[in-house]
């Protein structure tokens, strides 16, 4: 597969602080790539470098072989950046906004017309083309924000937390939008804090922590990493905080979290379960339910994010 993004030993420092630390990665053309990680991991910093909004301190990043620093102008013509704040003008109509962004990118008027028609159809905004942008619903505004970044038919679309503030229905609609954009052949790079979203949408993800990539792979590969299981234990009286503190001290425990129905423990397969059950009984806890499950992407995330904090 052809690579569209290539990042080589890239670091970004703010004074003495290293926000992105020696990151190397590649994104395949035509895929949806997710950048995950806890707050402050360096996701937006990395995205800003790729979007030519900030320069790397060390290293290089290439988009379609073009250097984001020395070929900035060409890079800007082949990427579309969807900012977190809506970039369109509330007072203009939907199609006036597209005209505006099209001319900003230097797209010929006749092309803008054709392209607007296609994008509005693709993003299910055709009926709203004459409506004032400010009067659209939240979900439609998100789609218009994306539409404005697509008017020059970029090879790659960059979105930083596109689904923040959307209700579950609008969020699912956004996933459809992103998939449609992918079907048109556009590569997508996005950040998200919603693990379900990354799992449903992304072909490949990286998890960053403290400026470094700590996990990389396809969501299903990461969830199926061999040698780990997740068990869920419900007990009575269910003083889970105390149990969690105790269980976390055990060496082979990868993570232990209080869930809705009990303790969710991720452990290495070779760890004997009775050691954990003993902790429950030593605290006078009566076991009600023991269940096992496959790790979710959230488990992978918590594990990866936690690891680097120790
Ligand atoms: N302009 C800046 N000047 C100084 N420090 C910065 C600047 N921008 C970001 N940082 C720092 O760099 C680190 C990474 O920030 P960044 O915004 O990239 O994180 P993030 O992964 O996007 O986090 P979030 O999930 O909260 O959006 C943080 O510690 C942040 O405080
Ligand atoms: Mg961010």
Short mmCIF file of C-alpha atoms and ligand atoms in Angstrom, two decimals:
data_model
loop_
_atom_site.label_atom_id
_atom_site.label_comp_id
_atom_site.label_asym_id
_atom_site.label_seq_id
_atom_site.Cartn_x
_atom_site.Cartn_y
_atom_site.Cartn_z
CA UNK A 1 0.00 0.00 0.00
CA UNK A 2 1.06 3.51 -0.76
CA UNK A 3 1.87 5.82 2.13
CA UNK A 4 0.41 9.30 2.22
CA UNK A 5 1.90 10.50 5.50
CA UNK A 6 5.39 9.76 6.61
CA UNK A 7 6.74 11.12 9.87
CA UNK A 8 10.42 10.67 10.60
CA UNK A 9 11.90 11.15 14.08
CA UNK A 10 9.77 14.22 14.68
CA UNK A 11 9.93 16.23 17.89
CA UNK A 12 8.19 19.44 18.84
CA UNK A 13 9.38 21.43 21.80
CA UNK A 14 7.82 24.40 23.52
CA UNK A 15 10.81 25.93 25.31
CA UNK A 16 12.26 23.11 27.40
CA UNK A 17 9.08 21.07 27.23
CA UNK A 18 8.91 18.28 24.65
CA UNK A 19 5.28 17.90 23.51
CA UNK A 20 6.07 15.41 20.70
CA UNK A 21 9.07 13.23 21.32
CA UNK A 22 10.85 11.47 18.45
CA UNK A 23 7.75 10.17 16.70
CA UNK A 24 8.01 8.11 13.52
CA UNK A 25 4.94 6.72 11.82
CA UNK A 26 3.26 6.28 8.48
CA UNK A 27 -0.33 6.44 7.27
CA UNK A 28 -1.52 4.42 4.30
CA UNK A 29 -3.40 6.12 1.53
CA UNK A 30 -7.17 5.69 1.56
CA UNK A 31 -7.44 4.71 5.21
CA UNK A 32 -8.92 6.24 8.35
CA UNK A 33 -6.15 6.72 10.87
CA UNK A 34 -6.89 7.49 14.51
CA UNK A 35 -4.61 9.33 16.87
CA UNK A 36 -5.54 8.56 20.46
CA UNK A 37 -4.07 9.37 23.82
CA UNK A 38 -4.80 11.05 27.13
CA UNK A 39 -5.03 14.83 27.51
CA UNK A 40 -1.71 16.46 26.83
CA UNK A 41 -0.31 13.44 24.95
CA UNK A 42 0.73 15.60 22.00
CA UNK A 43 -1.99 14.69 19.48
CA UNK A 44 -3.02 18.24 18.57
CA UNK A 45 0.61 19.33 18.49
CA UNK A 46 1.41 16.60 15.96
CA UNK A 47 -1.69 17.42 13.94
CA UNK A 48 -0.76 21.10 13.84
CA UNK A 49 2.64 20.19 12.42
CA UNK A 50 1.02 18.04 9.72
CA UNK A 51 -1.47 20.80 8.97
CA UNK A 52 1.47 23.23 8.46
CA UNK A 53 0.30 25.38 11.36
CA UNK A 54 3.41 24.78 13.40
CA UNK A 55 6.96 23.71 12.55
CA UNK A 56 8.69 20.64 13.96
CA UNK A 57 11.68 21.34 16.20
CA UNK A 58 13.49 18.24 14.95
CA UNK A 59 12.69 15.70 12.23
CA UNK A 60 10.49 15.71 9.18
CA UNK A 61 6.95 15.03 8.08
CA UNK A 62 5.91 14.39 4.50
CA UNK A 63 2.48 14.32 2.93
CA UNK A 64 2.43 12.66 -0.49
CA UNK A 65 6.19 13.06 -0.47
CA UNK A 66 6.00 16.82 0.18
CA UNK A 67 7.78 18.29 3.19
CA UNK A 68 5.37 20.11 5.52
CA UNK A 69 7.97 22.85 6.09
CA UNK A 70 9.75 23.38 2.78
CA UNK A 71 6.77 22.49 0.56
CA UNK A 72 4.17 24.16 2.78
CA UNK A 73 2.17 25.74 -0.02
CA UNK A 74 1.80 22.52 -1.99
CA UNK A 75 0.95 20.60 1.17
CA UNK A 76 -1.81 23.07 2.00
CA UNK A 77 -3.32 22.52 -1.43
CA UNK A 78 -3.64 18.75 -0.90
CA UNK A 79 -4.92 18.69 2.67
CA UNK A 80 -8.19 19.79 4.20
CA UNK A 81 -8.16 20.76 7.85
CA UNK A 82 -11.33 20.68 9.91
CA UNK A 83 -10.81 22.98 12.87
CA UNK A 84 -12.52 22.36 16.17
CA UNK A 85 -14.29 25.70 16.04
CA UNK A 86 -16.52 26.03 13.02
CA UNK A 87 -14.66 27.87 10.31
CA UNK A 88 -17.68 28.91 8.23
CA UNK A 89 -19.58 32.19 8.44
CA UNK A 90 -22.94 32.06 10.18
CA UNK A 91 -24.39 34.93 8.12
CA UNK A 92 -23.63 33.27 4.78
CA UNK A 93 -25.72 30.46 3.34
CA UNK A 94 -24.34 26.96 3.04
CA UNK A 95 -23.47 27.34 -0.64
CA UNK A 96 -22.09 30.87 -0.16
CA UNK A 97 -19.74 29.43 2.43
CA UNK A 98 -18.55 26.78 -0.01
CA UNK A 99 -18.05 29.45 -2.68
CA UNK A 100 -16.02 31.48 -0.22
CA UNK A 101 -13.77 28.58 0.81
CA UNK A 102 -13.44 27.44 -2.79
CA UNK A 103 -12.17 30.85 -3.89
CA UNK A 104 -9.87 30.98 -0.87
CA UNK A 105 -8.24 27.78 -2.15
CA UNK A 106 -8.13 29.17 -5.67
CA UNK A 107 -10.61 26.66 -7.09
CA UNK A 108 -12.06 27.91 -10.44
CA UNK A 109 -15.70 29.08 -10.16
CA UNK A 110 -17.05 26.37 -12.46
CA UNK A 111 -15.25 23.73 -10.40
CA UNK A 112 -16.61 25.16 -7.15
CA UNK A 113 -20.09 24.79 -8.55
CA UNK A 114 -19.60 21.15 -9.53
CA UNK A 115 -17.74 20.28 -6.40
CA UNK A 116 -20.26 22.00 -4.08
CA UNK A 117 -23.05 20.02 -5.67
CA UNK A 118 -21.21 16.76 -5.08
CA UNK A 119 -20.13 17.57 -1.52
CA UNK A 120 -23.57 18.76 -0.44
CA UNK A 121 -25.04 15.59 -1.83
CA UNK A 122 -22.38 13.45 -0.18
CA UNK A 123 -22.78 15.12 3.20
CA UNK A 124 -26.58 15.24 3.00
CA UNK A 125 -26.77 19.01 2.99
CA UNK A 126 -28.29 19.57 -0.46
CA UNK A 127 -31.64 20.64 0.93
CA UNK A 128 -29.93 23.24 3.08
CA UNK A 129 -27.79 24.84 0.39
CA UNK A 130 -29.77 28.11 0.56
CA UNK A 131 -30.09 28.15 4.36
CA UNK A 132 -28.11 30.47 6.55
CA UNK A 133 -25.27 28.45 8.11
CA UNK A 134 -25.98 29.87 11.55
CA UNK A 135 -29.47 28.38 11.46
CA UNK A 136 -28.35 24.78 10.94
CA UNK A 137 -28.57 22.11 13.63
CA UNK A 138 -25.39 21.09 15.48
CA UNK A 139 -24.90 17.95 13.40
CA UNK A 140 -25.39 19.87 10.15
CA UNK A 141 -22.90 22.52 11.25
CA UNK A 142 -20.33 19.79 11.82
CA UNK A 143 -20.98 18.48 8.31
CA UNK A 144 -20.72 21.97 6.82
CA UNK A 145 -17.42 22.48 8.65
CA UNK A 146 -16.18 19.30 6.97
CA UNK A 147 -17.65 20.34 3.61
CA UNK A 148 -15.66 23.61 3.68
CA UNK A 149 -12.45 21.60 4.14
CA UNK A 150 -13.30 19.36 1.17
CA UNK A 151 -14.10 21.98 -1.46
CA UNK A 152 -10.62 21.81 -3.07
CA UNK A 153 -10.80 17.98 -3.20
CA UNK A 154 -7.91 17.36 -0.83
CA UNK A 155 -6.11 13.99 -0.76
CA UNK A 156 -6.23 14.03 3.00
CA UNK A 157 -8.64 15.34 5.60
CA UNK A 158 -7.39 16.16 9.10
CA UNK A 159 -9.88 16.34 11.96
CA UNK A 160 -9.04 17.11 15.59
CA UNK A 161 -11.76 15.69 17.85
CA UNK A 162 -14.57 16.08 15.32
CA UNK A 163 -17.29 14.54 17.47
CA UNK A 164 -16.92 16.61 20.63
CA UNK A 165 -20.27 17.96 21.76
CA UNK A 166 -22.37 15.87 19.39
CA UNK A 167 -25.26 13.78 20.65
CA UNK A 168 -25.04 10.01 20.00
CA UNK A 169 -27.23 10.20 16.90
CA UNK A 170 -25.28 13.08 15.35
CA UNK A 171 -22.07 11.28 16.23
CA UNK A 172 -23.15 8.18 14.33
CA UNK A 173 -24.15 10.42 11.42
CA UNK A 174 -20.68 11.94 11.53
CA UNK A 175 -19.15 8.45 11.29
CA UNK A 176 -21.20 7.88 8.15
CA UNK A 177 -19.97 11.20 6.79
CA UNK A 178 -16.36 10.28 7.48
CA UNK A 179 -16.83 6.87 5.85
CA UNK A 180 -18.38 8.54 2.79
CA UNK A 181 -15.40 10.88 2.54
CA UNK A 182 -13.12 7.86 2.71
CA UNK A 183 -15.08 6.16 -0.07
CA UNK A 184 -14.32 9.14 -2.27
CA UNK A 185 -10.66 8.17 -1.89
CA UNK A 186 -9.68 10.70 0.76
CA UNK A 187 -7.36 9.60 3.54
CA UNK A 188 -8.51 10.63 7.00
CA UNK A 189 -6.41 11.47 10.02
CA UNK A 190 -8.41 12.16 13.16
CA UNK A 191 -8.07 12.38 16.89
CA UNK A 192 -10.74 11.25 19.29
CA UNK A 193 -11.29 10.51 22.95
CA UNK A 194 -14.15 8.16 22.14
CA UNK A 195 -12.82 4.63 22.04
CA UNK A 196 -15.96 3.23 20.45
CA UNK A 197 -15.58 5.77 17.68
CA UNK A 198 -11.96 4.80 17.04
CA UNK A 199 -12.93 1.14 17.10
CA UNK A 200 -15.83 1.53 14.69
CA UNK A 201 -14.18 3.93 12.31
CA UNK A 202 -10.42 3.61 12.21
CA UNK A 203 -8.49 1.16 10.07
CA UNK A 204 -5.44 1.77 12.17
CA UNK A 205 -4.69 3.68 15.36
CA UNK A 206 -1.79 4.88 17.41
CA UNK A 207 -1.99 5.69 21.08
CA UNK A 208 0.32 8.47 22.19
CA UNK A 209 1.34 9.25 25.71
CA UNK A 210 3.65 12.02 26.86
CA UNK A 211 4.68 12.79 23.31
CA UNK A 212 5.54 9.23 22.33
CA UNK A 213 3.74 6.50 20.45
CA UNK A 214 3.08 3.69 22.91
CA UNK A 215 0.74 1.46 20.90
CA UNK A 216 0.14 1.05 17.19
CA UNK A 217 -2.02 -1.32 15.18
CA UNK A 218 -5.41 -2.22 13.85
CA UNK A 219 -8.12 -1.98 16.53
CA UNK A 220 -8.96 -5.68 16.36
CA UNK A 221 -5.30 -6.67 16.57
CA UNK A 222 -4.82 -4.55 19.66
CA UNK A 223 -7.90 -5.97 21.33
CA UNK A 224 -6.83 -9.50 20.54
CA UNK A 225 -3.28 -9.16 21.73
CA UNK A 226 -2.48 -12.60 22.99
CA UNK A 227 -1.75 -13.33 26.58
CA UNK A 228 -4.27 -10.99 28.13
CA UNK A 229 -7.74 -11.54 29.50
CA UNK A 230 -10.30 -9.33 31.10
CA UNK A 231 -12.34 -10.60 34.00
CA UNK A 232 -15.25 -8.93 35.63
CA UNK A 233 -16.01 -9.72 39.26
CA UNK A 234 -19.13 -8.63 41.10
CA UNK A 235 -19.11 -9.07 44.85
CA UNK A 236 -20.95 -8.10 47.99
CA UNK A 237 -20.77 -5.74 49.76
CA UNK A 238 -18.68 -4.48 46.84
CA UNK A 239 -16.12 -2.19 48.43
CA UNK A 240 -14.33 -1.97 45.11
CA UNK A 241 -12.00 0.92 45.86
CA UNK A 242 -10.26 -1.05 48.61
CA UNK A 243 -10.09 -4.17 46.43
CA UNK A 244 -8.74 -2.19 43.50
CA UNK A 245 -5.90 -0.74 45.57
CA UNK A 246 -4.96 -4.21 46.78
CA UNK A 247 -5.26 -5.93 43.40
CA UNK A 248 -3.23 -3.28 41.61
CA UNK A 249 -0.25 -4.17 43.82
CA UNK A 250 -0.06 -7.61 42.19
CA UNK A 251 2.70 -7.73 39.60
CA UNK A 252 0.99 -9.43 36.63
CA UNK A 253 -2.09 -7.21 36.83
CA UNK A 254 -2.20 -4.93 33.82
CA UNK A 255 -5.09 -2.78 34.92
CA UNK A 256 -7.92 -2.79 37.43
CA UNK A 257 -10.87 -0.48 37.11
CA UNK A 258 -14.18 -0.02 38.79
CA UNK A 259 -16.95 -0.64 36.32
CA UNK A 260 -20.69 -0.35 36.54
CA UNK A 261 -21.14 -3.93 37.69
CA UNK A 262 -17.94 -4.58 39.56
CA UNK A 263 -14.20 -4.74 39.13
CA UNK A 264 -12.79 -5.07 35.65
CA UNK A 265 -9.37 -6.61 35.82
CA UNK A 266 -7.01 -7.06 32.88
CA UNK A 267 -4.37 -9.65 33.58
CA UNK A 268 -1.86 -11.90 31.91
CA UNK A 269 -3.33 -15.26 31.05
CA UNK A 270 -0.81 -17.14 33.16
CA UNK A 271 -1.89 -15.39 36.36
CA UNK A 272 -3.77 -17.76 38.67
CA UNK A 273 -7.27 -16.47 39.34
CA UNK A 274 -7.31 -17.79 42.91
CA UNK A 275 -4.80 -15.11 43.96
CA UNK A 276 -7.37 -12.51 43.01
CA UNK A 277 -10.27 -14.37 44.52
CA UNK A 278 -8.27 -14.66 47.77
CA UNK A 279 -8.07 -10.88 47.94
CA UNK A 280 -11.85 -10.71 47.72
CA UNK A 281 -12.38 -13.26 50.49
CA UNK A 282 -9.73 -11.69 52.74
CA UNK A 283 -11.84 -8.53 52.65
CA UNK A 284 -15.02 -10.39 53.50
CA UNK A 285 -16.36 -9.97 49.97
CA UNK A 286 -18.75 -12.60 48.68
CA UNK A 287 -18.29 -13.26 44.97
CA UNK A 288 -21.54 -12.98 43.04
CA UNK A 289 -20.53 -13.11 39.40
CA UNK A 290 -17.28 -13.85 37.61
CA UNK A 291 -17.31 -13.12 33.92
CA UNK A 292 -14.67 -12.91 31.25
CA UNK A 293 -14.64 -10.70 28.26
CA UNK A 294 -12.42 -9.70 25.41
CA UNK A 295 -10.48 -6.53 25.99
CA UNK A 296 -12.12 -3.46 24.46
CA UNK A 297 -10.17 -0.65 22.87
CA UNK A 298 -10.80 1.25 26.09
CA UNK A 299 -8.93 -1.46 28.01
CA UNK A 300 -6.06 -1.17 25.55
CA UNK A 301 -6.11 2.61 25.97
CA UNK A 302 -6.19 2.57 29.77
CA UNK A 303 -3.39 0.06 29.82
CA UNK A 304 -1.27 2.05 27.37
CA UNK A 305 -1.97 5.37 29.05
CA UNK A 306 -1.36 3.95 32.50
CA UNK A 307 1.87 2.20 31.61
CA UNK A 308 3.70 5.35 30.71
CA UNK A 309 2.66 7.13 33.90
CA UNK A 310 4.33 4.61 36.21
N1 LIG B 1 1.58 26.55 22.28
C1 LIG B 1 2.00 25.82 23.31
N2 LIG B 1 2.91 26.30 24.19
C2 LIG B 1 3.36 25.57 25.23
N3 LIG B 1 2.95 24.30 25.49
C3 LIG B 1 2.05 23.77 24.66
C4 LIG B 1 1.51 24.49 23.54
N4 LIG B 1 0.62 23.70 22.90
C5 LIG B 1 0.60 22.54 23.60
N5 LIG B 1 1.45 22.59 24.65
C6 LIG B 1 1.69 21.51 25.61
O1 LIG B 1 2.05 20.35 24.90
C7 LIG B 1 1.46 19.19 25.46
C8 LIG B 1 0.66 18.47 24.39
O2 LIG B 1 -0.47 19.26 24.08
P1 LIG B 1 -1.52 18.83 22.96
O3 LIG B 1 -2.48 19.91 22.85
O4 LIG B 1 -0.78 18.41 21.75
O5 LIG B 1 -2.16 17.54 23.65
P2 LIG B 1 -3.40 16.66 23.14
O6 LIG B 1 -2.90 15.26 23.06
O7 LIG B 1 -3.99 17.25 21.94
O8 LIG B 1 -4.37 16.76 24.39
P3 LIG B 1 -5.99 16.84 24.44
O9 LIG B 1 -6.46 15.43 24.40
O10 LIG B 1 -6.25 17.45 25.76
O11 LIG B 1 -6.46 17.66 23.29
C9 LIG B 1 0.62 19.68 26.64
O12 LIG B 1 1.36 19.48 27.82
C10 LIG B 1 0.41 21.14 26.36
O13 LIG B 1 0.30 21.87 27.54
MG1 LIG B 2 -5.85 18.07 21.49
#
